[in-house]
Amino acid sequence: MNIALWIVQGILGLGFIFSGWMKAVQYEKAKASWLWVKDVSRGFVFFIGIVELVGVLGVILPQATNISPVLTPIAATGLAAIVLLGAVFHIKRKEYKQIGVNIVFLALAVFVAVGRM
């Protein structure tokens, strides 16, 4: 089970590093790639990106270093909340094709949160 959790944590990490980096550092690329970015403030997109990047640190580092590993399921829960809110946002905008990615990452984050508790 530990190996499966590490694999899922790695997938979560890679996904949120990509997403968070685009939102926080490469705003113009994010704006060109994701239609919703044009409809919200740049500051809000930056905030989401930073929260995702911090979430990645929380999902990986505490468990890897064995320093406060209780933070790993808390960070996974936070990432699950971000993804769930993103899905609600896409539903309101009738962007149903975007929700598949949200559901996959929600399931992965919940798996880590429950598995690491």
PDB file of C-alpha atoms in Angstrom:
ATOM      1  CA  MET A   1       0.000   0.000   0.000  1.00  0.00           C
ATOM      2  CA  ASN A   2       2.886   2.351   0.791  1.00  0.00           C
ATOM      3  CA  ILE A   3       4.239   1.981  -2.750  1.00  0.00           C
ATOM      4  CA  ALA A   4       0.826   2.737  -4.266  1.00  0.00           C
ATOM      5  CA  LEU A   5       0.518   5.822  -2.071  1.00  0.00           C
ATOM      6  CA  TRP A   6       3.953   7.067  -3.142  1.00  0.00           C
ATOM      7  CA  ILE A   7       3.092   6.543  -6.807  1.00  0.00           C
ATOM      8  CA  VAL A   8      -0.146   8.492  -6.398  1.00  0.00           C
ATOM      9  CA  GLN A   9       1.642  11.205  -4.423  1.00  0.00           C
ATOM     10  CA  GLY A  10       4.138  11.486  -7.293  1.00  0.00           C
ATOM     11  CA  ILE A  11       1.347  11.765  -9.861  1.00  0.00           C
ATOM     12  CA  LEU A  12      -0.381  14.407  -7.731  1.00  0.00           C
ATOM     13  CA  GLY A  13       2.888  16.251  -7.341  1.00  0.00           C
ATOM     14  CA  LEU A  14       3.640  16.305 -11.053  1.00  0.00           C
ATOM     15  CA  GLY A  15       0.113  17.348 -11.976  1.00  0.00           C
ATOM     16  CA  PHE A  16      -0.054  20.162  -9.477  1.00  0.00           C
ATOM     17  CA  ILE A  17       3.494  21.343 -10.185  1.00  0.00           C
ATOM     18  CA  PHE A  18       2.522  21.731 -13.840  1.00  0.00           C
ATOM     19  CA  SER A  19      -0.794  23.392 -13.045  1.00  0.00           C
ATOM     20  CA  GLY A  20       0.523  25.584 -10.233  1.00  0.00           C
ATOM     21  CA  TRP A  21       3.591  26.675 -12.187  1.00  0.00           C
ATOM     22  CA  MET A  22       1.489  27.682 -15.183  1.00  0.00           C
ATOM     23  CA  LYS A  23      -0.841  29.725 -12.988  1.00  0.00           C
ATOM     24  CA  ALA A  24       1.784  31.313 -10.755  1.00  0.00           C
ATOM     25  CA  VAL A  25       4.718  31.866 -13.106  1.00  0.00           C
ATOM     26  CA  GLN A  26       3.574  31.541 -16.716  1.00  0.00           C
ATOM     27  CA  TYR A  27       0.333  33.482 -16.674  1.00  0.00           C
ATOM     28  CA  GLU A  28       0.322  34.245 -20.407  1.00  0.00           C
ATOM     29  CA  LYS A  29       0.675  30.551 -21.296  1.00  0.00           C
ATOM     30  CA  ALA A  30      -2.075  29.694 -18.822  1.00  0.00           C
ATOM     31  CA  LYS A  31      -4.265  32.375 -20.373  1.00  0.00           C
ATOM     32  CA  ALA A  32      -3.677  30.898 -23.822  1.00  0.00           C
ATOM     33  CA  SER A  33      -4.240  27.303 -22.647  1.00  0.00           C
ATOM     34  CA  TRP A  34      -7.227  27.630 -20.322  1.00  0.00           C
ATOM     35  CA  LEU A  35     -10.222  29.745 -21.335  1.00  0.00           C
ATOM     36  CA  TRP A  36     -11.359  30.355 -17.753  1.00  0.00           C
ATOM     37  CA  VAL A  37      -8.154  32.242 -16.917  1.00  0.00           C
ATOM     38  CA  LYS A  38      -9.296  35.170 -19.058  1.00  0.00           C
ATOM     39  CA  ASP A  39     -12.463  35.535 -16.950  1.00  0.00           C
ATOM     40  CA  VAL A  40     -10.882  35.831 -13.492  1.00  0.00           C
ATOM     41  CA  SER A  41      -8.330  38.251 -12.108  1.00  0.00           C
ATOM     42  CA  ARG A  42      -4.640  37.656 -12.589  1.00  0.00           C
ATOM     43  CA  GLY A  43      -4.149  37.850  -8.818  1.00  0.00           C
ATOM     44  CA  PHE A  44      -6.679  35.075  -8.240  1.00  0.00           C
ATOM     45  CA  VAL A  45      -4.995  32.830 -10.814  1.00  0.00           C
ATOM     46  CA  PHE A  46      -1.613  33.548  -9.164  1.00  0.00           C
ATOM     47  CA  PHE A  47      -3.078  32.740  -5.731  1.00  0.00           C
ATOM     48  CA  ILE A  48      -4.455  29.399  -6.927  1.00  0.00           C
ATOM     49  CA  GLY A  49      -1.080  28.562  -8.459  1.00  0.00           C
ATOM     50  CA  ILE A  50       0.820  29.329  -5.267  1.00  0.00           C
ATOM     51  CA  VAL A  51      -1.636  27.310  -3.177  1.00  0.00           C
ATOM     52  CA  GLU A  52      -1.221  24.357  -5.530  1.00  0.00           C
ATOM     53  CA  LEU A  53       2.580  24.569  -5.350  1.00  0.00           C
ATOM     54  CA  VAL A  54       2.520  24.752  -1.559  1.00  0.00           C
ATOM     55  CA  GLY A  55       0.105  21.803  -1.574  1.00  0.00           C
ATOM     56  CA  VAL A  56       2.630  19.758  -3.544  1.00  0.00           C
ATOM     57  CA  LEU A  57       5.271  20.464  -0.911  1.00  0.00           C
ATOM     58  CA  GLY A  58       2.826  19.369   1.774  1.00  0.00           C
ATOM     59  CA  VAL A  59       1.901  16.159  -0.017  1.00  0.00           C
ATOM     60  CA  ILE A  60       5.512  15.073  -0.562  1.00  0.00           C
ATOM     61  CA  LEU A  61       7.942  16.547   1.977  1.00  0.00           C
ATOM     62  CA  PRO A  62       6.431  15.678   5.380  1.00  0.00           C
ATOM     63  CA  GLN A  63       6.064  12.013   4.469  1.00  0.00           C
ATOM     64  CA  ALA A  64       9.439  11.852   2.691  1.00  0.00           C
ATOM     65  CA  THR A  65      11.373  13.452   5.541  1.00  0.00           C
ATOM     66  CA  ASN A  66       9.275  11.929   8.329  1.00  0.00           C
ATOM     67  CA  ILE A  67       8.992  15.425   9.818  1.00  0.00           C
ATOM     68  CA  SER A  68       5.370  15.966  10.826  1.00  0.00           C
ATOM     69  CA  PRO A  69       3.993  13.345   8.422  1.00  0.00           C
ATOM     70  CA  VAL A  70       0.513  14.219   9.677  1.00  0.00           C
ATOM     71  CA  LEU A  71       0.722  17.217   7.317  1.00  0.00           C
ATOM     72  CA  THR A  72       0.621  14.968   4.236  1.00  0.00           C
ATOM     73  CA  PRO A  73      -3.066  13.951   4.550  1.00  0.00           C
ATOM     74  CA  ILE A  74      -3.938  17.527   5.506  1.00  0.00           C
ATOM     75  CA  ALA A  75      -2.240  18.824   2.342  1.00  0.00           C
ATOM     76  CA  ALA A  76      -3.941  16.127   0.251  1.00  0.00           C
ATOM     77  CA  THR A  77      -7.292  17.181   1.703  1.00  0.00           C
ATOM     78  CA  GLY A  78      -6.518  20.792   0.797  1.00  0.00           C
ATOM     79  CA  LEU A  79      -5.667  19.829  -2.776  1.00  0.00           C
ATOM     80  CA  ALA A  80      -8.874  17.782  -2.949  1.00  0.00           C
ATOM     81  CA  ALA A  81     -10.807  20.886  -1.876  1.00  0.00           C
ATOM     82  CA  ILE A  82      -9.123  22.989  -4.574  1.00  0.00           C
ATOM     83  CA  VAL A  83      -9.967  20.422  -7.251  1.00  0.00           C
ATOM     84  CA  LEU A  84     -13.544  20.077  -6.018  1.00  0.00           C
ATOM     85  CA  LEU A  85     -14.028  23.845  -6.100  1.00  0.00           C
ATOM     86  CA  GLY A  86     -12.507  23.887  -9.583  1.00  0.00           C
ATOM     87  CA  ALA A  87     -15.025  21.259 -10.707  1.00  0.00           C
ATOM     88  CA  VAL A  88     -17.893  23.339  -9.312  1.00  0.00           C
ATOM     89  CA  PHE A  89     -16.491  26.376 -11.137  1.00  0.00           C
ATOM     90  CA  HIS A  90     -16.383  24.424 -14.424  1.00  0.00           C
ATOM     91  CA  ILE A  91     -19.914  23.091 -13.900  1.00  0.00           C
ATOM     92  CA  LYS A  92     -21.222  26.630 -13.411  1.00  0.00           C
ATOM     93  CA  ARG A  93     -19.498  27.663 -16.635  1.00  0.00           C
ATOM     94  CA  LYS A  94     -20.846  24.562 -18.454  1.00  0.00           C
ATOM     95  CA  GLU A  95     -17.288  23.424 -19.208  1.00  0.00           C
ATOM     96  CA  TYR A  96     -18.105  19.764 -18.773  1.00  0.00           C
ATOM     97  CA  LYS A  97     -15.070  18.493 -20.683  1.00  0.00           C
ATOM     98  CA  GLN A  98     -12.786  20.070 -18.066  1.00  0.00           C
ATOM     99  CA  ILE A  99     -14.380  18.201 -15.169  1.00  0.00           C
ATOM    100  CA  GLY A 100     -12.811  14.830 -16.015  1.00  0.00           C
ATOM    101  CA  VAL A 101      -9.371  16.007 -14.961  1.00  0.00           C
ATOM    102  CA  ASN A 102     -10.846  17.423 -11.758  1.00  0.00           C
ATOM    103  CA  ILE A 103     -12.515  14.100 -10.915  1.00  0.00           C
ATOM    104  CA  VAL A 104      -9.310  12.131 -11.492  1.00  0.00           C
ATOM    105  CA  PHE A 105      -7.219  14.454  -9.317  1.00  0.00           C
ATOM    106  CA  LEU A 106      -9.949  14.547  -6.673  1.00  0.00           C
ATOM    107  CA  ALA A 107      -9.880  10.751  -6.475  1.00  0.00           C
ATOM    108  CA  LEU A 108      -6.080  10.715  -6.266  1.00  0.00           C
ATOM    109  CA  ALA A 109      -6.007  13.360  -3.525  1.00  0.00           C
ATOM    110  CA  VAL A 110      -8.686  11.579  -1.508  1.00  0.00           C
ATOM    111  CA  PHE A 111      -6.786   8.298  -1.876  1.00  0.00           C
ATOM    112  CA  VAL A 112      -3.651   9.927  -0.443  1.00  0.00           C
ATOM    113  CA  ALA A 113      -5.566  11.718   2.327  1.00  0.00           C
ATOM    114  CA  VAL A 114      -7.266   8.528   3.476  1.00  0.00           C
ATOM    115  CA  GLY A 115      -4.240   6.290   2.934  1.00  0.00           C
ATOM    116  CA  ARG A 116      -1.879   8.505   4.910  1.00  0.00           C
ATOM    117  CA  MET A 117      -4.192   9.097   7.891  1.00  0.00           C
TER     118      MET A 117
END
